[in-house]
Amino acid sequence: MARSANTSADGDPSAAQAQTRKGSWLWLLTLLLAGAFVASGLISHAPWTASEAQSLAAVESIVESGDYLLPRVDGEPALQSPPLYYMAGAGIAQAAAAYLPAEQAAQYLPAEQAARVATGVFLAIALVFTALFGRAAWRRGDDVPPVGVGAASVLVLIGTLGVIWFGHDMATDSALMAGMAVALYGMALLPRKILWGGFWLGTGAGIAFMAKGPFGPMVLGVAALLLPFLGFPRFGRYLRGIIVAVVFALPWLLIWPLLLQQRDPALYEAWLSANSLDTFLAGVDIKDTASQLEWLRLFLTMAFPAWLLAVLTLVLRPVALFGFAGVRAALVVTLVGWAALVLSDALTPVYGFALLVPLAVIGAGGVLRLPRWFVWPAHWLSALLFGAIAAALWGAWIWLMHKGEPPPVEALGQYLPMDYGFQWQPAVYVTAAVLTLIWLWAVMRFRPSRPAALLAWPAGVVMVWSLVALHQPWIDAAIAEGTLAKAIPAELAPQP
């Protein structure tokens, strides 16, 4: 497809220029939406879950003690995960304290908020490498990647419910997603570039390990063993690339465990026993159909609409599994990862957060081929759904601004405090207003007969998220009172 498109573009310079302009505008819009999504609601609020409070305590323990090897929570070692996320949060907090004037640091970026920036950094890394992975996965040989497939991968990802739910949490899962995205990009590069493919695959596997333990490397390792049996091209080059990946992954996999063993052998043994393959296999129960059905429900919820777009892509482009090695890698990693989650009780649903990257990349490859019967209802559903949510959130904000108190809606009192007063946030207001205008432009500019009309969904997600940030102080007040926390499903709470 890419070759024929490029051939026609070469024969028609005006068509090539138009295609380039469309790609540039799409990348600009994607960069704007992705940046707004990462930044909106990232800092300046209290922990929203118990997991966030534990992560903050671990980061603060590093800042106070300078011990990057073994963060602590309430004086106890935090061994649920290796400390990469906590190290990054503490490093950003210490850098802010060192390079910003004391008054500005205390006012604009105190330590407890600077630690949150780590989530934004890892989320941004995940989005960048999702775009790179999308371009590499849908690139056949040395052909130029299809226009917009990298941007579409990012837009599908930020529009997925699991990313909306977990993406801004101050938890280690954002680092796991970043590591998986980096590793998948390297896996897609292996058939063409041994050194760089191996470097990114090994580095991503190492980041995933240091973020959440052996889950990420285990999934990537099993997928790497299966891919040669599925016709992965240039097996000799692939094998050399895997060796390079192992070389680059070893420092990440060995240094922290060895240092922990030297520091405290008992703690090392406790961590090793909790993260061993035996622990994972002990939780496997293929007969627990009730649990598996619950996992299916969680998958259909967390991965929507990425899983739907991925299924449609494979239906509309079945030859993609044979012509694109990166697409096969994405599908194998998805299947291996979700199979591990479904079968083992030792894993929690939030691990699925990192597995949204390959689903988004698969789904992005079929966006331009979606039939009108799908685009038309998806566009108007997005317009009606996000239009109604935006109207409600803007209406509540305007009421608060003019009346100084929440709207007299009885249902709100079940979740939000009704004695809350208006707080003016000019930067957040301007951001929300601009993103609302962008969403309105996308809905009106791209008609349902064109696949570009699907922009109404990711643009709507980012708009609504910015409007939630506009009401962030009100949400903080509810969480402080313990009213809103009850609405958060316990089984979906991220684990630190």
Coordinates of C-alpha atoms in Angstrom, one line a residue:
M1 CA 0.0 0.0 0.0
A2 CA 2.8 2.4 1.0
R3 CA 4.7 1.7 -2.2
S4 CA 1.8 2.3 -4.5
A5 CA 0.9 5.5 -2.6
N6 CA 4.4 6.7 -2.9
T7 CA 4.6 5.9 -6.6
S8 CA 1.5 7.9 -7.3
A9 CA 2.7 10.7 -5.2
D10 CA 6.0 10.7 -7.1
G11 CA 4.1 10.9 -10.4
D12 CA 2.0 13.8 -9.2
P13 CA 4.0 16.5 -7.3
S14 CA 0.8 18.4 -6.3
A15 CA -0.6 15.2 -4.8
A16 CA 2.7 14.6 -2.9
Q17 CA 2.6 18.2 -1.5
A18 CA -1.1 17.8 -0.5
Q19 CA -0.2 14.5 1.3
T20 CA 2.7 16.1 3.1
R21 CA 0.6 19.0 4.2
K22 CA -2.1 16.7 5.6
G23 CA 0.5 14.7 7.4
S24 CA 2.0 17.8 8.9
W25 CA -1.3 19.2 10.1
L26 CA -2.2 15.8 11.6
W27 CA 1.1 15.6 13.5
L28 CA 0.7 19.2 14.7
L29 CA -2.8 18.4 16.0
T30 CA -1.6 15.2 17.6
L31 CA 1.2 17.0 19.3
L32 CA -1.1 19.6 20.7
L33 CA -3.7 17.0 21.9
A34 CA -1.1 14.7 23.4
G35 CA 0.7 17.6 25.1
A36 CA -2.5 18.9 26.6
F37 CA -3.5 15.4 27.7
V38 CA -0.2 14.8 29.5
A39 CA -0.2 18.2 31.2
S40 CA -3.8 18.6 32.2
G41 CA -4.5 17.6 35.7
L42 CA -1.0 16.3 36.2
I43 CA 0.1 18.4 39.2
S44 CA -1.4 20.7 41.9
H45 CA -3.7 18.2 43.5
A46 CA -3.7 15.8 46.4
P47 CA -3.4 12.0 45.9
W48 CA -6.6 10.6 44.5
T49 CA -6.0 6.9 45.6
A50 CA -4.3 5.0 48.3
S51 CA -1.8 3.9 45.7
E52 CA -0.8 7.5 44.9
A53 CA -0.3 8.2 48.6
Q54 CA 2.0 5.2 48.9
S55 CA 4.0 6.3 45.8
L56 CA 4.3 9.8 47.2
A57 CA 5.6 8.5 50.5
A58 CA 8.2 6.3 48.7
V59 CA 9.4 9.3 46.7
E60 CA 9.5 11.5 49.8
S61 CA 11.6 8.9 51.6
I62 CA 14.2 9.1 48.9
V63 CA 14.2 12.9 48.9
E64 CA 14.7 12.9 52.7
S65 CA 17.2 10.1 53.1
G66 CA 19.0 10.2 49.7
D67 CA 18.6 6.4 49.6
Y68 CA 17.7 5.6 45.9
L69 CA 18.2 1.9 46.3
L70 CA 15.5 1.2 48.9
P71 CA 12.5 3.6 49.1
R72 CA 10.3 3.2 52.2
V73 CA 6.6 3.7 53.0
D74 CA 5.9 4.4 56.7
G75 CA 9.4 3.1 57.5
E76 CA 8.9 -0.2 55.8
P77 CA 10.8 -1.1 52.6
A78 CA 8.7 -0.6 49.4
L79 CA 9.5 -3.9 47.6
Q80 CA 6.4 -4.3 45.5
S81 CA 8.2 -2.9 42.5
P82 CA 11.8 -2.0 41.7
P83 CA 12.4 1.7 42.4
L84 CA 12.7 3.3 38.9
Y85 CA 9.5 5.3 39.2
Y86 CA 10.3 6.5 42.7
M87 CA 13.9 7.3 41.7
A88 CA 12.6 9.4 38.8
G89 CA 10.1 11.2 41.0
A90 CA 12.8 11.9 43.7
G91 CA 15.3 13.1 41.0
I92 CA 12.8 15.5 39.5
A93 CA 11.9 16.8 43.0
Q94 CA 15.5 17.3 44.0
A95 CA 16.3 19.0 40.6
A96 CA 13.4 21.4 41.1
A97 CA 14.6 22.3 44.6
A98 CA 18.2 22.7 43.4
Y99 CA 17.7 24.8 40.3
L100 CA 14.6 26.8 41.1
P101 CA 14.6 29.7 43.6
A102 CA 13.3 28.5 46.9
E103 CA 10.2 30.7 46.8
Q104 CA 9.3 29.7 43.3
A105 CA 9.9 26.0 44.0
A106 CA 7.7 26.2 47.1
Q107 CA 4.9 28.1 45.2
Y108 CA 4.8 26.5 41.8
L109 CA 6.5 23.1 42.1
P110 CA 6.8 21.8 45.7
A111 CA 8.4 18.4 46.2
E112 CA 5.1 16.5 46.4
Q113 CA 4.0 18.0 43.1
A114 CA 7.4 17.7 41.4
A115 CA 7.2 14.0 42.0
R116 CA 4.1 13.9 39.9
V117 CA 6.0 15.1 36.9
A118 CA 7.6 11.7 36.7
T119 CA 4.2 10.3 35.6
G120 CA 4.1 13.0 32.9
V121 CA 7.6 12.2 31.7
F122 CA 6.9 8.4 31.4
L123 CA 3.5 9.0 29.8
A124 CA 5.2 11.3 27.2
I125 CA 7.9 8.7 26.5
A126 CA 5.1 6.1 26.0
L127 CA 3.3 8.4 23.5
V128 CA 6.5 9.2 21.6
F129 CA 7.5 5.6 21.2
T130 CA 4.0 4.6 20.4
A131 CA 4.2 6.9 17.4
L132 CA 7.6 5.5 16.4
F133 CA 6.3 1.9 16.9
G134 CA 3.2 2.6 14.8
R135 CA 5.4 3.9 11.9
A136 CA 7.8 1.0 12.2
A137 CA 5.1 -1.7 12.6
W138 CA 3.2 -0.6 9.5
R139 CA 6.3 -0.1 7.3
R140 CA 7.0 -2.8 4.8
G141 CA 10.7 -3.2 4.1
D142 CA 12.3 0.0 3.1
D143 CA 9.1 1.7 2.0
V144 CA 8.1 5.0 3.5
P145 CA 5.6 4.5 6.3
P146 CA 1.9 5.4 5.5
V147 CA 1.1 9.0 6.2
G148 CA -0.4 9.6 9.6
V149 CA -0.1 6.0 11.0
G150 CA 2.2 7.1 13.9
A151 CA -0.1 10.0 14.8
A152 CA -3.1 7.8 14.6
S153 CA -1.5 5.3 17.0
V154 CA -1.1 8.1 19.6
L155 CA -4.6 9.4 19.1
V156 CA -6.1 5.9 19.5
L157 CA -4.0 5.4 22.7
I158 CA -5.0 8.6 24.4
G159 CA -8.6 7.9 23.5
T160 CA -8.6 4.5 25.2
L161 CA -10.5 4.2 28.5
G162 CA -7.6 2.5 30.4
V163 CA -5.2 5.4 29.6
I164 CA -7.9 7.9 30.6
W165 CA -8.3 6.1 33.9
F166 CA -4.7 5.2 34.8
G167 CA -2.7 7.6 32.7
H168 CA -2.2 10.4 35.3
D169 CA -1.9 8.2 38.4
M170 CA 1.2 8.7 40.5
A171 CA 2.1 5.0 40.2
T172 CA 4.7 2.7 38.6
D173 CA 2.4 1.7 35.8
S174 CA 3.3 4.7 33.7
A175 CA 6.9 3.6 33.7
L176 CA 5.9 0.1 32.7
M177 CA 3.9 1.4 29.7
A178 CA 6.9 3.6 28.7
G179 CA 9.2 0.5 28.8
M180 CA 6.8 -1.6 26.8
A181 CA 6.5 1.1 24.2
V182 CA 10.2 1.4 23.9
A183 CA 10.7 -2.3 23.7
L184 CA 8.0 -2.8 21.0
Y185 CA 9.6 -0.1 18.9
G186 CA 12.9 -2.0 19.1
M187 CA 11.1 -5.3 18.2
A188 CA 9.6 -3.7 15.1
L189 CA 13.0 -2.4 14.0
L190 CA 14.9 -5.7 14.4
P191 CA 14.3 -7.0 10.8
R192 CA 15.9 -3.8 9.4
K193 CA 18.3 -2.5 12.0
I194 CA 20.0 -5.0 14.3
L195 CA 21.9 -2.6 16.5
W196 CA 19.2 0.0 17.1
G197 CA 16.4 -2.6 17.2
G198 CA 18.3 -4.6 19.8
F199 CA 19.2 -1.4 21.8
W200 CA 15.6 -0.2 22.1
L201 CA 14.3 -3.7 22.7
G202 CA 16.8 -4.4 25.5
T203 CA 16.5 -0.9 27.0
G204 CA 12.7 -1.0 27.0
A205 CA 12.7 -4.5 28.6
G206 CA 15.0 -3.1 31.2
I207 CA 12.8 -0.1 31.9
A208 CA 9.8 -2.3 32.2
F209 CA 11.6 -4.5 34.7
M210 CA 12.8 -1.6 36.8
A211 CA 9.3 -0.2 36.7
K212 CA 7.2 -3.2 37.7
G213 CA 9.3 -6.3 38.0
P214 CA 9.5 -9.3 35.7
F215 CA 6.1 -9.0 34.0
G216 CA 7.2 -6.8 31.1
P217 CA 10.4 -8.8 30.3
M218 CA 8.5 -12.1 30.7
V219 CA 5.9 -11.0 28.1
L220 CA 8.5 -9.6 25.7
G221 CA 10.7 -12.7 26.1
V222 CA 7.9 -15.2 25.4
A223 CA 6.8 -13.1 22.4
A224 CA 10.4 -13.0 21.1
L225 CA 10.5 -16.8 21.3
L226 CA 7.2 -17.2 19.5
L227 CA 7.8 -14.7 16.6
P228 CA 10.3 -16.9 14.6
F229 CA 7.6 -19.6 14.3
L230 CA 5.2 -17.1 12.8
G231 CA 7.4 -16.2 9.9
F232 CA 9.4 -13.3 11.3
P233 CA 11.7 -12.3 8.4
R234 CA 15.5 -12.6 8.3
F235 CA 15.8 -15.1 11.2
G236 CA 19.6 -14.7 11.3
R237 CA 19.4 -11.0 11.7
Y238 CA 16.6 -11.4 14.2
L239 CA 18.7 -13.7 16.3
R240 CA 21.6 -11.3 16.3
G241 CA 19.2 -8.5 17.3
I242 CA 17.9 -10.6 20.2
I243 CA 21.5 -11.1 21.4
V244 CA 22.1 -7.4 21.2
A245 CA 18.9 -6.8 23.1
V246 CA 20.0 -9.1 25.9
V247 CA 23.3 -7.3 26.2
F248 CA 21.6 -4.0 26.6
A249 CA 18.9 -5.4 29.0
L250 CA 21.4 -7.1 31.4
P251 CA 22.5 -3.9 33.2
W252 CA 18.9 -3.0 33.9
L253 CA 18.0 -6.6 35.0
L254 CA 21.1 -7.2 37.3
I255 CA 22.4 -4.0 38.9
W256 CA 19.5 -3.2 41.2
P257 CA 18.9 -6.8 42.4
L258 CA 22.7 -7.3 43.0
L259 CA 22.9 -4.0 45.0
L260 CA 19.8 -5.0 47.0
Q261 CA 21.4 -8.4 47.8
Q262 CA 24.6 -6.7 49.0
R263 CA 22.6 -4.3 51.1
D264 CA 20.2 -6.8 52.7
P265 CA 20.2 -10.4 51.7
A266 CA 16.9 -11.1 53.6
L267 CA 15.1 -8.3 51.8
Y268 CA 16.5 -9.5 48.5
E269 CA 15.2 -13.0 49.2
A270 CA 11.8 -11.6 50.1
W271 CA 11.6 -9.6 46.9
L272 CA 12.8 -12.5 44.8
S273 CA 10.3 -15.0 46.2
A274 CA 7.4 -12.5 45.6
N275 CA 8.5 -11.9 42.0
S276 CA 9.6 -15.4 41.0
L277 CA 8.1 -17.5 38.2
D278 CA 6.9 -20.0 40.8
T279 CA 4.7 -17.2 42.4
F280 CA 3.2 -16.4 39.0
L281 CA 2.6 -20.1 38.1
A282 CA 1.1 -20.8 41.5
G283 CA -1.7 -18.3 40.7
V284 CA -2.6 -19.9 37.4
D285 CA -6.1 -21.5 37.4
I286 CA -7.6 -22.3 34.1
K287 CA -10.8 -23.6 35.6
D288 CA -11.8 -20.4 37.3
T289 CA -14.3 -19.3 34.7
A290 CA -15.9 -16.6 36.9
S291 CA -12.5 -14.8 37.2
Q292 CA -11.8 -15.2 33.5
L293 CA -15.2 -13.7 32.6
E294 CA -14.4 -10.8 35.0
W295 CA -11.1 -10.3 33.2
L296 CA -13.0 -10.3 29.8
R297 CA -15.2 -7.5 31.1
L298 CA -12.2 -5.5 32.3
F299 CA -10.4 -6.0 29.0
L300 CA -13.5 -4.9 27.0
T301 CA -13.7 -1.8 29.2
M302 CA -10.1 -0.8 29.7
A303 CA -9.1 -1.4 26.1
F304 CA -12.1 0.3 24.4
P305 CA -12.0 1.5 21.7
A306 CA -8.5 0.3 20.9
W307 CA -9.6 -3.4 20.9
L308 CA -12.5 -2.6 18.6
L309 CA -10.3 -0.8 16.1
A310 CA -7.7 -3.6 16.3
V311 CA -10.4 -6.2 15.5
L312 CA -11.7 -4.2 12.5
T313 CA -8.1 -3.7 11.2
L314 CA -7.4 -7.4 11.2
V315 CA -10.8 -8.0 9.5
L316 CA -10.3 -5.3 6.9
R317 CA -6.5 -6.0 6.4
P318 CA -6.0 -9.7 7.1
V319 CA -2.8 -9.8 5.0
A320 CA -1.2 -7.4 7.5
L321 CA -0.3 -10.3 9.7
F322 CA 1.8 -11.7 6.8
G323 CA 3.2 -8.5 5.3
F324 CA 4.1 -6.5 8.4
A325 CA 6.4 -8.1 11.0
G326 CA 5.8 -5.3 13.5
V327 CA 2.1 -5.9 13.4
R328 CA 2.7 -9.6 14.2
A329 CA 4.9 -8.6 17.1
A330 CA 2.2 -6.2 18.4
L331 CA -0.5 -9.0 18.2
V332 CA 1.7 -11.6 19.8
V333 CA 2.7 -9.3 22.7
T334 CA -1.0 -8.4 23.2
L335 CA -2.1 -12.1 23.3
V336 CA 0.7 -13.2 25.5
G337 CA 0.3 -10.4 28.0
W338 CA -3.5 -10.6 28.3
A339 CA -3.3 -14.4 28.6
A340 CA -0.9 -14.0 31.5
L341 CA -3.3 -11.6 33.2
V342 CA -6.3 -13.8 32.6
L343 CA -4.7 -17.0 33.8
S344 CA -2.8 -15.8 36.9
D345 CA -4.2 -14.5 40.1
A346 CA -0.8 -13.1 41.0
L347 CA -1.4 -10.2 38.6
T348 CA -3.7 -7.2 39.0
P349 CA -5.8 -5.5 36.2
V350 CA -3.6 -2.4 36.1
Y351 CA -0.9 -4.5 34.4
G352 CA -3.1 -4.3 31.3
F353 CA -2.4 -0.6 31.1
A354 CA 0.9 -1.3 29.4
L355 CA -0.7 -3.7 26.9
L356 CA -2.8 -0.9 25.4
V357 CA 0.2 0.3 23.3
P358 CA 0.3 -2.7 20.9
L359 CA -3.5 -2.7 20.6
A360 CA -3.5 1.0 19.7
V361 CA -0.9 0.5 17.0
I362 CA -2.8 -2.4 15.4
G363 CA -6.0 -0.4 15.5
A364 CA -4.3 2.7 13.9
G365 CA -3.4 0.7 10.8
G366 CA -7.0 0.3 9.8
V367 CA -8.4 3.8 10.6
L368 CA -8.1 5.0 7.0
R369 CA -10.0 2.0 5.7
L370 CA -12.9 2.0 8.1
P371 CA -16.2 1.9 6.2
R372 CA -18.7 4.7 6.4
W373 CA -21.3 2.6 8.3
F374 CA -18.8 2.6 11.2
V375 CA -17.4 6.1 10.9
W376 CA -20.8 7.8 10.7
P377 CA -22.3 6.4 14.1
A378 CA -18.9 6.7 15.8
H379 CA -18.6 10.4 14.8
W380 CA -22.1 11.3 16.0
L381 CA -21.8 9.2 19.2
S382 CA -18.6 11.2 20.0
A383 CA -20.3 14.5 19.2
L384 CA -23.3 13.8 21.4
L385 CA -21.4 12.1 24.2
F386 CA -18.6 14.6 24.6
G387 CA -20.9 17.5 23.8
A388 CA -23.2 16.6 26.6
I389 CA -20.3 16.1 29.1
A390 CA -18.7 19.4 28.1
A391 CA -22.0 21.3 28.4
A392 CA -22.5 19.9 31.9
L393 CA -19.0 20.7 33.1
W394 CA -19.0 24.2 31.5
G395 CA -22.4 24.8 33.0
A396 CA -21.3 23.7 36.5
W397 CA -18.2 26.0 36.2
I398 CA -20.2 29.0 35.0
W399 CA -22.7 28.4 37.9
L400 CA -19.9 28.2 40.4
M401 CA -18.3 31.4 39.0
H402 CA -21.5 33.5 39.2
K403 CA -23.2 32.0 42.3
G404 CA -20.1 31.1 44.3
E405 CA -21.6 27.7 45.2
P406 CA -22.3 24.4 43.4
P407 CA -25.5 23.9 41.3
P408 CA -28.4 22.7 43.5
V409 CA -28.4 19.2 42.0
E410 CA -29.2 16.5 44.5
A411 CA -27.1 13.8 42.7
L412 CA -24.0 15.9 43.0
G413 CA -24.2 15.8 46.8
Q414 CA -23.7 12.1 46.9
Y415 CA -20.1 12.5 45.5
L416 CA -19.1 16.1 45.8
P417 CA -19.2 18.6 48.7
M418 CA -21.9 21.2 48.3
D419 CA -20.2 23.8 50.5
Y420 CA -17.4 24.3 47.9
G421 CA -16.6 27.8 46.7
F422 CA -15.4 28.9 43.3
Q423 CA -11.6 29.0 42.6
W424 CA -10.2 31.0 39.6
Q425 CA -7.5 29.1 37.6
P426 CA -6.7 31.3 34.6
A427 CA -4.2 28.9 32.9
V428 CA -6.5 25.9 33.3
Y429 CA -9.5 28.0 32.0
V430 CA -7.6 29.1 28.9
T431 CA -6.5 25.5 28.2
A432 CA -10.0 24.1 28.6
A433 CA -11.5 26.9 26.4
V434 CA -8.9 26.3 23.6
L435 CA -9.4 22.5 23.7
T436 CA -13.2 23.0 23.5
L437 CA -12.8 25.1 20.4
I438 CA -10.5 22.5 18.9
W439 CA -13.1 19.8 19.5
L440 CA -15.9 21.9 18.0
W441 CA -13.7 22.6 15.0
A442 CA -12.9 18.8 14.6
V443 CA -16.6 17.9 14.9
M444 CA -17.7 20.5 12.3
R445 CA -14.7 20.3 10.0
F446 CA -14.6 16.6 9.4
R447 CA -17.8 15.1 8.1
P448 CA -18.8 11.5 8.9
S449 CA -18.1 10.3 5.3
R450 CA -14.3 10.7 6.0
P451 CA -12.3 8.6 8.5
A452 CA -10.9 11.9 9.8
A453 CA -14.2 12.4 11.5
L454 CA -13.0 9.9 14.1
L455 CA -10.9 12.8 15.5
A456 CA -14.0 13.8 17.4
W457 CA -13.2 11.0 19.9
P458 CA -9.6 11.7 21.0
A459 CA -10.2 15.4 20.8
G460 CA -13.3 15.0 23.0
V461 CA -11.3 12.9 25.5
V462 CA -8.7 15.6 25.8
M463 CA -11.3 18.3 26.1
V464 CA -13.2 16.6 28.8
W465 CA -10.0 15.8 30.7
S466 CA -9.1 19.5 30.6
L467 CA -12.6 20.3 31.9
V468 CA -12.1 17.8 34.7
A469 CA -8.9 19.7 35.6
L470 CA -11.0 22.9 35.7
H471 CA -13.0 21.3 38.6
Q472 CA -9.9 19.7 40.2
P473 CA -10.1 21.6 43.5
W474 CA -13.7 20.5 43.9
I475 CA -12.7 16.9 43.3
D476 CA -9.8 17.3 45.7
A477 CA -12.2 18.5 48.4
A478 CA -14.5 15.5 47.7
I479 CA -11.6 13.0 48.0
A480 CA -10.4 14.7 51.2
E481 CA -13.9 14.2 52.7
G482 CA -13.9 10.6 51.5
T483 CA -17.0 10.9 49.4
L484 CA -15.7 10.5 45.9
A485 CA -13.2 7.7 46.8
K486 CA -16.1 5.3 47.4
A487 CA -17.0 5.6 43.7
I488 CA -13.6 4.2 42.6
P489 CA -13.8 0.4 42.0
A490 CA -11.4 -1.3 44.3
E491 CA -10.4 -3.9 41.7
L492 CA -9.2 -1.1 39.4
A493 CA -7.1 0.7 42.0
P494 CA -3.4 0.7 40.7
Q495 CA -1.0 -1.2 42.9
P496 CA 2.3 0.6 43.7

